[in-house]
mmCIF file with all atom_site columns, C-alpha atoms and ligand atoms in Angstrom:
data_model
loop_
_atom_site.group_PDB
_atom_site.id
_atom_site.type_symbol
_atom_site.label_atom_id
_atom_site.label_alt_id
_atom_site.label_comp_id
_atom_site.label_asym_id
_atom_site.label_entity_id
_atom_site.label_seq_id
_atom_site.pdbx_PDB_ins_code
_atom_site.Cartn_x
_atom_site.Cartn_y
_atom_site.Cartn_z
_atom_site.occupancy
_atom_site.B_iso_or_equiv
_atom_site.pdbx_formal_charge
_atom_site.auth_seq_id
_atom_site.auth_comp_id
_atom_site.auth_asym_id
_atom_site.auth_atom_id
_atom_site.pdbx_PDB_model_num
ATOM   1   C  CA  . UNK S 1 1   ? 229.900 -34.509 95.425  1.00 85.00 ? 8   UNK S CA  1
ATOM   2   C  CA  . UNK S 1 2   ? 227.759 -32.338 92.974  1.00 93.00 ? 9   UNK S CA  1
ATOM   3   C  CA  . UNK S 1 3   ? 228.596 -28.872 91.902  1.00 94.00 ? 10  UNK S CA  1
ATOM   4   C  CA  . UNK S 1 4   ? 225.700 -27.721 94.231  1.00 96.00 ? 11  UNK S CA  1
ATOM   5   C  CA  . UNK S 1 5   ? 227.204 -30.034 96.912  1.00 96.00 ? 12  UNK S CA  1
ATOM   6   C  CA  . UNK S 1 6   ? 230.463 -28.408 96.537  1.00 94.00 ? 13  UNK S CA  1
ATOM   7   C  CA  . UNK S 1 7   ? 229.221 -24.819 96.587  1.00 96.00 ? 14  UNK S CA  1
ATOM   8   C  CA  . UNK S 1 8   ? 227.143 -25.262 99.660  1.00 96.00 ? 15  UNK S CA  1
ATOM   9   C  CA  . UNK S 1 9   ? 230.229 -26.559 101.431 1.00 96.00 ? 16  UNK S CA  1
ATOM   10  C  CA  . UNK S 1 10  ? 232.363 -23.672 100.316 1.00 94.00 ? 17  UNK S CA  1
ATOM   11  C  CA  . UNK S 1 11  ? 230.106 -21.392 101.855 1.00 95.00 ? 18  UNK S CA  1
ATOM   12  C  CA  . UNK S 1 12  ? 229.570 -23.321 105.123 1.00 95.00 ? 19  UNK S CA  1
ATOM   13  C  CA  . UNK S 1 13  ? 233.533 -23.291 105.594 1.00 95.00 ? 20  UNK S CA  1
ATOM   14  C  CA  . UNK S 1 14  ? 233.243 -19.538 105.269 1.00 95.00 ? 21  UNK S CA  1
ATOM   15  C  CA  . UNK S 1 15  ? 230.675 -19.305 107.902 1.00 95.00 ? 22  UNK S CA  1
ATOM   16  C  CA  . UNK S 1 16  ? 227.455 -18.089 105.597 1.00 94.00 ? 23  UNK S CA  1
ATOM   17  C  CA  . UNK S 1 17  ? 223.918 -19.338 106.469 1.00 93.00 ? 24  UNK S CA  1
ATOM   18  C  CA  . UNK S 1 18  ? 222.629 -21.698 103.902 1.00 95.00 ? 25  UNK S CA  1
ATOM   19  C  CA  . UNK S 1 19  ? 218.702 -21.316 103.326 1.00 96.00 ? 26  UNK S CA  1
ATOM   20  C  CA  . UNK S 1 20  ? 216.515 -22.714 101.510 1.00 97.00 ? 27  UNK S CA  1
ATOM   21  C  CA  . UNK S 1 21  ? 216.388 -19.225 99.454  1.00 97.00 ? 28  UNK S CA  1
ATOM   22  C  CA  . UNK S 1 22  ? 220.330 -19.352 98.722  1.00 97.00 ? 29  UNK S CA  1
ATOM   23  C  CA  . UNK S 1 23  ? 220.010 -23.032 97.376  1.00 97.00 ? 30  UNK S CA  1
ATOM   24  C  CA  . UNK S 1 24  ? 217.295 -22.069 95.216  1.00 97.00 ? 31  UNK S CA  1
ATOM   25  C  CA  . UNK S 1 25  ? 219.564 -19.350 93.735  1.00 98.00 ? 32  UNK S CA  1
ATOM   26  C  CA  . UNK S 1 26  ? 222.873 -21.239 93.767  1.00 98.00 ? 33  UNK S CA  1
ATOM   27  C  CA  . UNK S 1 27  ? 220.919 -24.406 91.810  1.00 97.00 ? 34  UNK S CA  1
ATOM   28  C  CA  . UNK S 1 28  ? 219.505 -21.907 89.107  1.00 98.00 ? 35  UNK S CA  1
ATOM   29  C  CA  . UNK S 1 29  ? 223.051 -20.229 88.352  1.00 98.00 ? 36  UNK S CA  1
ATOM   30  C  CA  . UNK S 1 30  ? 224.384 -23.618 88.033  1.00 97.00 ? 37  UNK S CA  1
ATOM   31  C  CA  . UNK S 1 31  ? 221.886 -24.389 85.462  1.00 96.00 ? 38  UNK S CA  1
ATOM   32  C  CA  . UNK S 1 32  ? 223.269 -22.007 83.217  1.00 96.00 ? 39  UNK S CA  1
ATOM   33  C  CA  . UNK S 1 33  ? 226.447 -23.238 80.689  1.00 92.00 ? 40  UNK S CA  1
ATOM   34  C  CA  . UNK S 1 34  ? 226.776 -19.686 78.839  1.00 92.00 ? 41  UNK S CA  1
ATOM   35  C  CA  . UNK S 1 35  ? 226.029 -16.440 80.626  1.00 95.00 ? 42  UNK S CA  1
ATOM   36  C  CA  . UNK S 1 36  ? 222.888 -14.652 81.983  1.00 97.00 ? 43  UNK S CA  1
ATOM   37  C  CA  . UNK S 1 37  ? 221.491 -12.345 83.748  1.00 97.00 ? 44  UNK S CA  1
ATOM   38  C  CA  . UNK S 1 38  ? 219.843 -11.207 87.187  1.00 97.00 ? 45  UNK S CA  1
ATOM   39  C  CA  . UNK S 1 39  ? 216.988 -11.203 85.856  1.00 97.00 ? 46  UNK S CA  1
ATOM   40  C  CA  . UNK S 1 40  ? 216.828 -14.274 84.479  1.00 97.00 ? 47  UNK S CA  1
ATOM   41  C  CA  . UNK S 1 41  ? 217.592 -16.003 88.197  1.00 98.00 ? 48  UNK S CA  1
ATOM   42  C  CA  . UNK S 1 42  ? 214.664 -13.868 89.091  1.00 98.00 ? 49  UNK S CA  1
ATOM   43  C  CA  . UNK S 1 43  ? 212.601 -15.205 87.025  1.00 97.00 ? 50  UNK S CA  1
ATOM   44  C  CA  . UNK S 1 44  ? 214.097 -19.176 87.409  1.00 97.00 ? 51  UNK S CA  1
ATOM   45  C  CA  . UNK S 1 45  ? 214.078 -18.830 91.050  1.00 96.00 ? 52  UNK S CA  1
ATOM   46  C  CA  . UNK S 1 46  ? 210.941 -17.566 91.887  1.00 94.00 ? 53  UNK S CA  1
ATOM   47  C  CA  . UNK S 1 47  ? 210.015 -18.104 95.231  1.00 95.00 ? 54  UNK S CA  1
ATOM   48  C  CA  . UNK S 1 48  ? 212.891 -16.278 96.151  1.00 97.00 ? 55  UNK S CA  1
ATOM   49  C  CA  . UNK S 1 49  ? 212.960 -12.307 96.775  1.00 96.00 ? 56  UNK S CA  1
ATOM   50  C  CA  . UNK S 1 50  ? 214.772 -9.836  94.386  1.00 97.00 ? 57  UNK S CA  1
ATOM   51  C  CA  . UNK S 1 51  ? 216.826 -8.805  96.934  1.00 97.00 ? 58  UNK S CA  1
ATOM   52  C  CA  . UNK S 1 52  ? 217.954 -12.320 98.249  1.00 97.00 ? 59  UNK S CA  1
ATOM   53  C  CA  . UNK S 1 53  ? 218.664 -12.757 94.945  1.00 98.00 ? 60  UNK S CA  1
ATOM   54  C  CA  . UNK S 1 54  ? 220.932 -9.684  94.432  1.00 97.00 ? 61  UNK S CA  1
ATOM   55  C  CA  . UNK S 1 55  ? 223.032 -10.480 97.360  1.00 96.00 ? 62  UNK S CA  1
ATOM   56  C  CA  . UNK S 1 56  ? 223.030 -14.365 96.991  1.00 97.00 ? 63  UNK S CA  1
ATOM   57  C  CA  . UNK S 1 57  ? 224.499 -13.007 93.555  1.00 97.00 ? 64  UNK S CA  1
ATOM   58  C  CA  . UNK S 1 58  ? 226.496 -10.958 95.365  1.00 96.00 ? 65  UNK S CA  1
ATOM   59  C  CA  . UNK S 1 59  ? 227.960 -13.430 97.604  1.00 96.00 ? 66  UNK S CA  1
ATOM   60  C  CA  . UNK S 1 60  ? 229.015 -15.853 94.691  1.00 96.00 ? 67  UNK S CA  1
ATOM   61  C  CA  . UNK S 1 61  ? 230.359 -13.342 92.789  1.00 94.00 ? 68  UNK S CA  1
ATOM   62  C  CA  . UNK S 1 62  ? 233.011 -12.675 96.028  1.00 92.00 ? 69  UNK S CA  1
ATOM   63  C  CA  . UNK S 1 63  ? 233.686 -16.010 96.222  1.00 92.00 ? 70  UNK S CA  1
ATOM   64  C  CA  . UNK S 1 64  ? 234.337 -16.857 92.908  1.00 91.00 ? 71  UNK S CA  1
ATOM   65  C  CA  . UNK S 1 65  ? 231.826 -19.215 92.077  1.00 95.00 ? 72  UNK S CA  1
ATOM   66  C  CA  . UNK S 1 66  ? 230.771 -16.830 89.253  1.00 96.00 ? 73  UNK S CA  1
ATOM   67  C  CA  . UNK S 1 67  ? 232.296 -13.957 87.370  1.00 95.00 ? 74  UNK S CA  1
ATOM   68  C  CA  . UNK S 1 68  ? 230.605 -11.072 85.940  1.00 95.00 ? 75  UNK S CA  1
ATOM   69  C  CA  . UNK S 1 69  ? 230.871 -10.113 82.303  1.00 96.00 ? 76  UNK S CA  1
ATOM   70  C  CA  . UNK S 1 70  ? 230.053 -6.784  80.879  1.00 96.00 ? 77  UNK S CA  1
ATOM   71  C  CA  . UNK S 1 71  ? 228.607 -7.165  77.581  1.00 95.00 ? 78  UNK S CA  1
ATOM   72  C  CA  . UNK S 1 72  ? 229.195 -4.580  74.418  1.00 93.00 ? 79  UNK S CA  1
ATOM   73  C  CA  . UNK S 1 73  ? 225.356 -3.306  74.892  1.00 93.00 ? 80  UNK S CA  1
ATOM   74  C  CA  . UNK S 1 74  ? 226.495 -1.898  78.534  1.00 94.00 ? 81  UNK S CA  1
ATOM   75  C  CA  . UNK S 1 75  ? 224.442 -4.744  80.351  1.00 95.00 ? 82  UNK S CA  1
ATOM   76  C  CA  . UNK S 1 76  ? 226.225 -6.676  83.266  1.00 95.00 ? 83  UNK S CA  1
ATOM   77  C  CA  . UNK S 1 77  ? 225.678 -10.741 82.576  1.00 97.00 ? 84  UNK S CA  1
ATOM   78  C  CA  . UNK S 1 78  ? 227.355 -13.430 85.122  1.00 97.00 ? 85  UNK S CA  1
ATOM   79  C  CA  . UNK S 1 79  ? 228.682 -16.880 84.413  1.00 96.00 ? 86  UNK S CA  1
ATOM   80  C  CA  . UNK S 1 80  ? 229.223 -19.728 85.937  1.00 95.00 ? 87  UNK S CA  1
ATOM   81  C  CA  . UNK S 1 81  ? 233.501 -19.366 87.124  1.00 92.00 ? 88  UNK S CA  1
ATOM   82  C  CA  . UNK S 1 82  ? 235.858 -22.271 87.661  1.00 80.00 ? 89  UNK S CA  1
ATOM   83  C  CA  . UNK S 1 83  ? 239.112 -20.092 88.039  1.00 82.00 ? 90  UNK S CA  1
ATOM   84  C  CA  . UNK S 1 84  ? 239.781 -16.722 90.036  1.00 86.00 ? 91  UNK S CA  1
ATOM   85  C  CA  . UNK S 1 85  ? 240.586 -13.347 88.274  1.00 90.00 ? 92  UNK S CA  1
ATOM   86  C  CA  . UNK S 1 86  ? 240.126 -13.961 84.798  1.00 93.00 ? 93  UNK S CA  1
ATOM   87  C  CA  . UNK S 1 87  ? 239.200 -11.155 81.869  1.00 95.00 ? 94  UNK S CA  1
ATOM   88  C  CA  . UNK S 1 88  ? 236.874 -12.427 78.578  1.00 96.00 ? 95  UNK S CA  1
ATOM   89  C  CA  . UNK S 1 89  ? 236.229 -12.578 74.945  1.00 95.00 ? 96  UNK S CA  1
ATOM   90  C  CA  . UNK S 1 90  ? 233.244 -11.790 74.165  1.00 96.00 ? 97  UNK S CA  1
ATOM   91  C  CA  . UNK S 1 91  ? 231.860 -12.428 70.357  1.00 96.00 ? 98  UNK S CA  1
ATOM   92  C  CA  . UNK S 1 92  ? 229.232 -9.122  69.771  1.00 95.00 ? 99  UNK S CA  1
ATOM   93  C  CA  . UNK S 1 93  ? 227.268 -11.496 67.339  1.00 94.00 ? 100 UNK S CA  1
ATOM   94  C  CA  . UNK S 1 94  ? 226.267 -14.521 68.703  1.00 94.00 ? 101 UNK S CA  1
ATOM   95  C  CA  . UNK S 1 95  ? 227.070 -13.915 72.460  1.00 92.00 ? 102 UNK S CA  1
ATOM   96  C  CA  . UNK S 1 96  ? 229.800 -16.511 73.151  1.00 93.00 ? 103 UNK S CA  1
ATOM   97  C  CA  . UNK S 1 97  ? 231.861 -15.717 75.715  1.00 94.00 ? 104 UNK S CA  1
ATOM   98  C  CA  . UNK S 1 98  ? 235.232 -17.116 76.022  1.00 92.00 ? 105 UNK S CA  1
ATOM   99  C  CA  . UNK S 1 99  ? 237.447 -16.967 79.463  1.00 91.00 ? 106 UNK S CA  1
ATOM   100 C  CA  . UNK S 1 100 ? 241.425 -15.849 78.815  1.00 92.00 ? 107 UNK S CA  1
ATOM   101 C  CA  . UNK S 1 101 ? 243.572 -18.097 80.893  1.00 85.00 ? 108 UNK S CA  1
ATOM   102 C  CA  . UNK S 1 102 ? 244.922 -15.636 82.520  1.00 83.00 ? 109 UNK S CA  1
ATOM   103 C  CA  . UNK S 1 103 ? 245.749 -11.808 83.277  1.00 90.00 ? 110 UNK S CA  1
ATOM   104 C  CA  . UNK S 1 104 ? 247.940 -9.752  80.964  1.00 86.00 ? 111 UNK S CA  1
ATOM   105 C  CA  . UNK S 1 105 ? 247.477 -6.302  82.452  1.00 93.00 ? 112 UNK S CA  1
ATOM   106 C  CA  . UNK S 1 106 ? 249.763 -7.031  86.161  1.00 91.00 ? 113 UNK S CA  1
ATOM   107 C  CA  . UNK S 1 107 ? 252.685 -5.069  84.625  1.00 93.00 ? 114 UNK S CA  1
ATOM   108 C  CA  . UNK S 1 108 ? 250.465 -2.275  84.069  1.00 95.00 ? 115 UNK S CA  1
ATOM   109 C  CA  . UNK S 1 109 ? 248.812 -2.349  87.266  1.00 95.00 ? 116 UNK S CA  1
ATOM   110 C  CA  . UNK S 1 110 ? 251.731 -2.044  89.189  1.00 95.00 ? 117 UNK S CA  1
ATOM   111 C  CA  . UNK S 1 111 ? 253.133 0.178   86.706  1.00 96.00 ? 118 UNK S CA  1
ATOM   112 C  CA  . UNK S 1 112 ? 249.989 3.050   87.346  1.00 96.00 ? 119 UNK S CA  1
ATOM   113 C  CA  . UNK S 1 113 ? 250.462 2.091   91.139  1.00 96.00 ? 120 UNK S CA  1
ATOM   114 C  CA  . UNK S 1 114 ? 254.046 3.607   90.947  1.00 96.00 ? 121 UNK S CA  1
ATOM   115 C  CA  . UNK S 1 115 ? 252.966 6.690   89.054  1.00 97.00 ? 122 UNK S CA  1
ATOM   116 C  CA  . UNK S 1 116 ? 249.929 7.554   90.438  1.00 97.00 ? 123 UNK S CA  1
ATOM   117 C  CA  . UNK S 1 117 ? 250.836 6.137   94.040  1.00 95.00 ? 124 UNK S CA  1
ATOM   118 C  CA  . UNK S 1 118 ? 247.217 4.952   94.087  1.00 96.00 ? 125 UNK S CA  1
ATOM   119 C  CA  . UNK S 1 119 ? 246.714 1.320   95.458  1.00 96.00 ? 126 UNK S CA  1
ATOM   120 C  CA  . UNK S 1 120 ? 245.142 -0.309  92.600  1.00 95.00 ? 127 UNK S CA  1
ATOM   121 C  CA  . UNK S 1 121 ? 241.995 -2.503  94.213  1.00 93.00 ? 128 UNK S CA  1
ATOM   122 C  CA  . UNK S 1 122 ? 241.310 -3.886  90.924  1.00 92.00 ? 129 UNK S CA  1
ATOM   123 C  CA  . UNK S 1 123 ? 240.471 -3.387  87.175  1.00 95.00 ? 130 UNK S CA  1
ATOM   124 C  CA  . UNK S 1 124 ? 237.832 -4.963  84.117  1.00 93.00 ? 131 UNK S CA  1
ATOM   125 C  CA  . UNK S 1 125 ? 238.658 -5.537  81.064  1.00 94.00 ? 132 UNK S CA  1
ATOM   126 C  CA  . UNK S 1 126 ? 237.074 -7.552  78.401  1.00 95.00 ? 133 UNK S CA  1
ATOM   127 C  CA  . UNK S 1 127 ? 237.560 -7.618  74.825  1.00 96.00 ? 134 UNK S CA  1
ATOM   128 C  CA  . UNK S 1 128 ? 235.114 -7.253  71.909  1.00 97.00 ? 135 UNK S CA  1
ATOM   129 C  CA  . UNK S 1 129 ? 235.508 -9.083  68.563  1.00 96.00 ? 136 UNK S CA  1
ATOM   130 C  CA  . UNK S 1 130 ? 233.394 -11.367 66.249  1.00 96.00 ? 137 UNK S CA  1
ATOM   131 C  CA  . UNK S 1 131 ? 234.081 -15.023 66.794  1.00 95.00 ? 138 UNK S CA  1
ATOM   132 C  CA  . UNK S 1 132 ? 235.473 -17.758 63.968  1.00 94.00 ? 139 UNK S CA  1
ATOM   133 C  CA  . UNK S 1 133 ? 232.239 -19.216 63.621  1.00 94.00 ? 140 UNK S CA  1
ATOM   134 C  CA  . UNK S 1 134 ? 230.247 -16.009 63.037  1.00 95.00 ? 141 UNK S CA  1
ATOM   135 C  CA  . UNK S 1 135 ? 232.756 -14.973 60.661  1.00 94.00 ? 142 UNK S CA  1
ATOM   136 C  CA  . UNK S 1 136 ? 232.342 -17.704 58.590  1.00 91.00 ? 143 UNK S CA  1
ATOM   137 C  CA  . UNK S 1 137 ? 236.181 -18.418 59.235  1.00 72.00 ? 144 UNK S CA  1
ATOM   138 C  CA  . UNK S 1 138 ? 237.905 -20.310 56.640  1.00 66.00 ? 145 UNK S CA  1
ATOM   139 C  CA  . UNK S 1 139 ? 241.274 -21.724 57.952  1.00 65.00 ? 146 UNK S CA  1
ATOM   140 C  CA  . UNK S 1 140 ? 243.780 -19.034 56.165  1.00 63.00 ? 147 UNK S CA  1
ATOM   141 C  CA  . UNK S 1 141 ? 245.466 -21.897 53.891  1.00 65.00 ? 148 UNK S CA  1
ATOM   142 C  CA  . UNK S 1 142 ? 242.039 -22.239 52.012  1.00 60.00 ? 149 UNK S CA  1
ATOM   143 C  CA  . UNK S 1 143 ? 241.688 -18.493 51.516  1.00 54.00 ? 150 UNK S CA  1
ATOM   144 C  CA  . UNK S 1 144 ? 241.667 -16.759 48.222  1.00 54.00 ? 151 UNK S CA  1
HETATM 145 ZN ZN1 . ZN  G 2 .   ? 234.582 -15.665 83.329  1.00 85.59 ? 2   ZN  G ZN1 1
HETATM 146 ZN ZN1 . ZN  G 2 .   ? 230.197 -15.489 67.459  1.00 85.59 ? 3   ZN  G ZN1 1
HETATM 147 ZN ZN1 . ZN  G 2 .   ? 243.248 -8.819  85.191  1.00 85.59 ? 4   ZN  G ZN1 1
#
């Protein structure tokens, strides 16, 4: 089964209406190996409406098929997600973005829970740096 396939089926078992308009969207996102934009599936998928494409996003994003990933500049990208919750690294020179395995902060959510006695719904955090590549990285034993 391909990637498409799989998707499609995933959103038959959870009862959504497949149209032609959805697999135009879904095939265009799973074009993409790093991380774009709205806009761009806009653009790729262009018989389809903005708004189709907004909630088609929309849809994926629930179901985990992609994951959304605020970059430095303030602008929300998306990528392509083969795990659940997940938080990034996200190199501010070249772009890469990196998933973390998995989620350091639960201590801390259930720690603010307690305090504030607020039922924490959920939380984003991603973190900033400059990659090994971009730094030129030299492995530390050949540093001077
Ligand atoms: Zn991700
Ligand atoms: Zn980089
Ligand atoms: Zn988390």
């Amino acid at each position: 089964m391909s990637e498409l396939e799989s998707v499609i089926r995933r959103l038959e078992d959870l009862d959504h209406r497949i149209t032609p308009s959805r697999v135009a969207v879904i095939a265009a996102v799973l074009a993409h190996s790093g991380h774009f934009s709205v806009e761009d599936i806009v653009r790729q998928a262009r018989a389809v409406g903005r708004a189709t494409v907004f909630r088609t996003m929309r849809l994926l994003t629930d179901i985990d098929v992609v994951c959304r990933v605020l970059l430095e500049d303030g602008s929300l990208h998306y990528r392509v997600s083969r795990r659940g919750h997940h938080h990034h690294l996200v190199c501010v020179s070249c772009g890469n973005v990196q998933d973390l395995d998995e989620c350091a902060v639960g201590g801390l959510v259930r720690e603010l829970a307690a305090a504030t006695e607020y039922e924490i719904e959920g939380h984003w955090l991603e973190f900033y740096g400059r990659c090994a590549a971009c730094r030129g990285a030299v492995p530390v034993g050949a540093r001077r």
